[in-house]
């Protein structure tokens, strides 16, 4: 074959979610420079963090650029419209960096009715799920001595609705493990005042806080909590404190905040493309850009590993059915761990479309120079990933 | 007790909204100019302060003093060379120009500062609080509220005690007749926008100290600011403060029932006030 | 050279032409009256002189300088003040503030100050803190005149200052004219009340449909001539 | 003495013939154009319809609304509700979208018509936010997460199978073609309908109200009712368009469906750049907007920066839009509405 | 029976009372003239009768129906037509279209049904040559004629004319008088505000004098004109 295989890649490169895509260029250049990468052409589109735009560029990639396969990353706001479009267009798509529930359930017609949920034919996803983050968070909390009273801030968006879902979210698991959850309801993003939540948490004497707010909202919440004298022992927060800048924005109030860790330079994985270790990849990024490593780096890299692996196993890259079958058959040891659509750890309805990657828990520790370091403090679900310390109370 | 706390927190939040709105109120009141870029100008002010803080290593409050004259000149020039050319009975040209300005500004900031969310360096005051009986009030919100009141007192002094203030009001009433009195409406408008941008800078300081900001965060707050101005009554600065407080309190009360209604409650309060008083709480006698 | 002259002055509102080549002159210390039916263009003429409507520079000369293209505020700054038709007080300002606005940006002193204006119209001193628009029509007219005087103008343009006022009030207002002239201003008075115009003016211009149709001293004009100039030639 | 009235001009006759030809070509487009073109045309046509309705509101009715996203979003959500919850066929659910928009337009009008000018503008914006926040609580349609149209529903849509067979295309392409044809019909009906309105006595009354409301009332024009009719009509049309757009996107979320930027700001941009208060303006505007987007959209923030600056520049250079500039220079009107009285004492020599 | 009656109608703008306890009746088919100094409140009175302004107190009856609070549009439909003192044409519409708006909406008829009527009115008001000119381009006199023509197009039972003869040459004035007499002869009740007295007196049957918003005289034109008060107040001439 003389023509190169065409990959479409969509991610939020501008707009409020742009931080997720900081490493895109670095990863893609690395991919194209690799041996396997030389067979590919990657057409990159920016969703501008806007779901309308994400769907539009997906269509453009499919129709005008006639891509063979779509890759899409970062938050349900981008992955879902792109995956929906590909599914309708019958183009294979691999997505990542969104917990699988908002990805899978969020694309169902009626998310409230599990009976109506249907698997996808062309849409595949690898990441962890809420059950992982719940188990990681509770494992971290179990390291501490608390009253097991948890306050939750879940926004009314893809992530928040999934985390707070009474069937698949936090509430049933916490209940089962003997935690008492105070969930005041889904607030809108960019809320300026959290005193209602803080009052409710104080009233419930919550010693733990969890949630999945966007960064500005978490800053508002955390600052107000301190001002109003609410000082939990643990705060395990998804999304908002993913990036070091967001934690730095909290000043010294970010110390010992905990979060889920999906990838770090200490993860014992390496690239199937280049053989690089996680530490090599992170170091390469820092060297090329002068920026601190972030978690999406590993997953965006893995997305391209997937592309190379899948396309290496097909006869005709232009045949969507064959490509989809090849994706489904993937058994890849990647930069983010093993990716296989074998249904392991998943309910039957999602087994065909989702592959789970390992998740551990970490804590941000304030360094002497004022910067923050993410230390893995819990690996009970994935002992192969080494810890760097023990869970500490926020003092 | 929780209810009292809820209302007080709402009032303090209202101070923030009033601060966002005060500059808008000035411009809207004097020129009937609907400035859709107001929120983005606040964000720009926050970046300016951040830049001064990081480059010169000074405190944000000191940076504010440097940023204010810069922003004044910017506002002056903006009005004089751009916005003045769009004033008239038709509200569309200013609407489109300020919308254009809004997206241009957002994306210029994005190019320069990237999408990463930023914050002015927090200090001891950020999380400090004072205890009032069982209620704990943040020093920063109190400071914000006090600044809003001060800004409004200051603007009122300017408006009702100085020659410039007289000229503002006269030009606002009737620019043509004002020009017959030797007033240059174009310059008066430019000065008004300049002053509005000084207030914008103060609002920017608190925006940046309070929480994270990024280039896209402006428009979300713009609507509250407009609501505060409109329910306060065109041209009434105290009305703007009252408007901000109404929205703030409605939000916290709504949230106390359920956070799902928090923002909705603010908007509904706005609609209710306008339903009862279509010209706002403290309308001018004329217009 | 006259203090103020217009040369072939024209004016348009959109597509509509309101003035067709108007020439008038005003000498130092003179009072001229402009009369004419509704819509004749009197107000338009005043607005053109005052700079609200712009023209070619040469269309209006003041003190020998072409000023037709200058904006109102610059013309005002050179000493041409106007009492606009319909008073046009600033509703947001009190009586005193309305008067003070007349001095905006000017440090130059002259005969007219708050005190001398209050002496001219004593009732205003009592009402100084009321909103300008809460006054009766006559009092409002006094404020409008006082506001123009506060700038100590050399030329005062008065547009229908008796409009809508009771005869006694009109008398009061016109009683102030000698004092205004004595303080050194030349006046252009627009009037529909012919008798009033005749009584106060040194010279009279009559307008119809945007043109000057008659001019002369009051004594030289017969009632018939004025009537014709006012409503068109009699059959 | 007999008089006749006509609105046609030689130019308009040529324009009508060209328009008819253009319409035929557009209708036949799916037979020879690729899917990319069809989709671009779908985008152009739907934005054009939104622009025409906003123009009807602001340009003819004097109602400057910045809350049109309420009707787009409502129409779209009604479509999803109709399909997912009540099992309607997507094509018929489009109508439901229009009706839903109409239903919320009534209370909106009741409220917003108490406000004027800038207050009206902000009022409609706030109402749109209220609708967005309320819809975001609609848990069965995904709340703030949003939801997707089930593939089974779109696949079995009316006419799709027939198009698949006749044109020999895949199902996804057939759906695009159907959506395109629906958009074409909607756009033609919108332009035709608005043109018809403007040429009717009610259009005359709208123009009169715009020129001088007080005088219009004095000759028996019901200015309030005219405005209400215009408001409700454009809500209905905007709702239909919203439903159609989201039928084609197949995925919805409150933030996307109620986006003030996408559904009002860009529409405002299109109308004002093209020329407000004319039918030609939005057509020209949408072409410019599309051209800009195709040329620059891959430049991310530079694209939006350019768009913003362009809005400012055109407003300063041509306050009445580009079509305003053109028709001022050339006297060209493709959709003439001026009635010319002929005959009687207006014999040609005197005309 | 009187077609129009006003009972103690008052109107003020802020502190300024512009219409002060006005009471009078106009019998069906009569032509009434109104005179008074500038600012006496004549135009305001018209605005109150047509509904462009709403009275602060008092009642206005038209054809026995209380219309005090109804809208300008309703009153037009009921049969009250008016011209504005300062012409208010629809500037972007042509002269013919100006009439068309009035005829189709004032009478709730279709365009075709009123075409000949409009053309006829244009002929009678000598505006036919300007039929296709945008009203914004008319001269003042033409605008005043358009005011009259547009008012007639609504086919009013009561026609209110506000200073339509000002500034006409004598010949033009005579032709205008002819037109108004014509309209009157068809049974239309007319109220006419005019400063051009000889025009007014040659048409009207009664004269009403307004000063400071009050009716200070109502009766036979000759008697009214002869009164010393009117001569002094109105003509500003010391007699
Ligand atoms: N802003 C305007 N727009 C359009 N036409 C105007 C405007 N102002 C005045 N005109 C028209 O210009 C003409 C001259 O008006 P102007 O006000 O100068 O007359 P005037 O002699 O002062 O009349 P009056 O005695 O009623 O004050 C009139 O026909 C009037 O309708
Ligand atoms: N909308 C308004 N607001 C405030 N004052 C008004 C208003 N309309 C009219 N006036 C005032 O009411 C008084 C009467 O005005 P009106 O136009 O009725 O007089 P008129 O008798 O028609 O005079 P003219 O002969 O000059 O036309 C005037 O003093 C005028 O300034
Ligand atoms: Mg005048
Ligand atoms: Mg009048």
Coordinates of C-alpha atoms and ligand atoms in Angstrom, one line a residue, chain C residues 13-14 16-19 36-45 47 85 159-160 163 190 192 207, chain E residues 38 85-87 91 140 143, ligand 1:
Chain C
X13 CA -32.6 66.3 8.1
X14 CA -31.9 63.1 6.2
X16 CA -35.4 66.6 3.8
X17 CA -33.9 70.0 3.1
X18 CA -35.0 72.5 5.8
X19 CA -32.9 75.6 4.9
X36 CA -42.0 82.9 10.8
X37 CA -44.7 80.3 10.8
X38 CA -44.3 76.9 12.3
X39 CA -41.8 74.8 10.5
X40 CA -40.4 77.8 8.7
X41 CA -36.9 76.7 9.7
X42 CA -36.2 79.2 12.6
X43 CA -35.0 76.5 15.0
X44 CA -33.0 74.9 12.3
X45 CA -31.2 78.2 11.6
X47 CA -29.1 75.0 15.5
X85 CA -36.4 75.7 22.0
X159 CA -35.3 80.2 20.5
X160 CA -38.9 81.0 21.3
X163 CA -43.4 79.6 24.0
X190 CA -36.7 83.7 17.5
X192 CA -43.7 83.6 16.8
X207 CA -38.7 83.3 7.3
Chain E
X38 CA -48.7 78.6 20.7
X85 CA -48.8 69.2 13.2
X86 CA -45.2 68.1 12.6
X87 CA -45.7 65.7 9.7
X91 CA -40.2 58.0 5.6
X140 CA -42.6 70.4 4.0
X143 CA -45.5 66.4 3.8
Ligands
LIG1 N1 -35.0 66.4 13.7 C1 -35.7 66.6 12.6 N2 -35.9 65.6 11.7 C2 -36.6 65.8 10.6 N3 -37.2 67.0 10.2 C3 -37.1 68.0 11.1 C4 -36.3 67.9 12.3 N4 -36.4 69.0 13.0 C5 -37.1 69.8 12.2 N5 -37.5 69.3 11.1 C6 -38.3 69.8 10.0 O1 -37.6 71.0 9.5 C7 -38.5 72.0 9.2 C8 -38.1 73.3 9.9 O2 -38.2 73.0 11.3 P1 -37.8 74.1 12.4 O3 -38.0 73.4 13.7 O4 -36.5 74.7 12.1 O5 -39.0 75.1 12.3 P2 -39.4 76.4 13.2 O6 -39.4 77.5 12.3 O7 -38.5 76.5 14.3 O8 -40.8 75.9 13.7 P3 -41.6 76.1 15.1 O9 -42.2 77.5 15.0 O10 -42.6 75.1 15.0 O11 -40.6 76.0 16.1 C9 -39.9 71.5 9.7 O12 -40.6 71.1 8.5 C10 -39.6 70.3 10.5 O13 -40.6 69.4 10.4

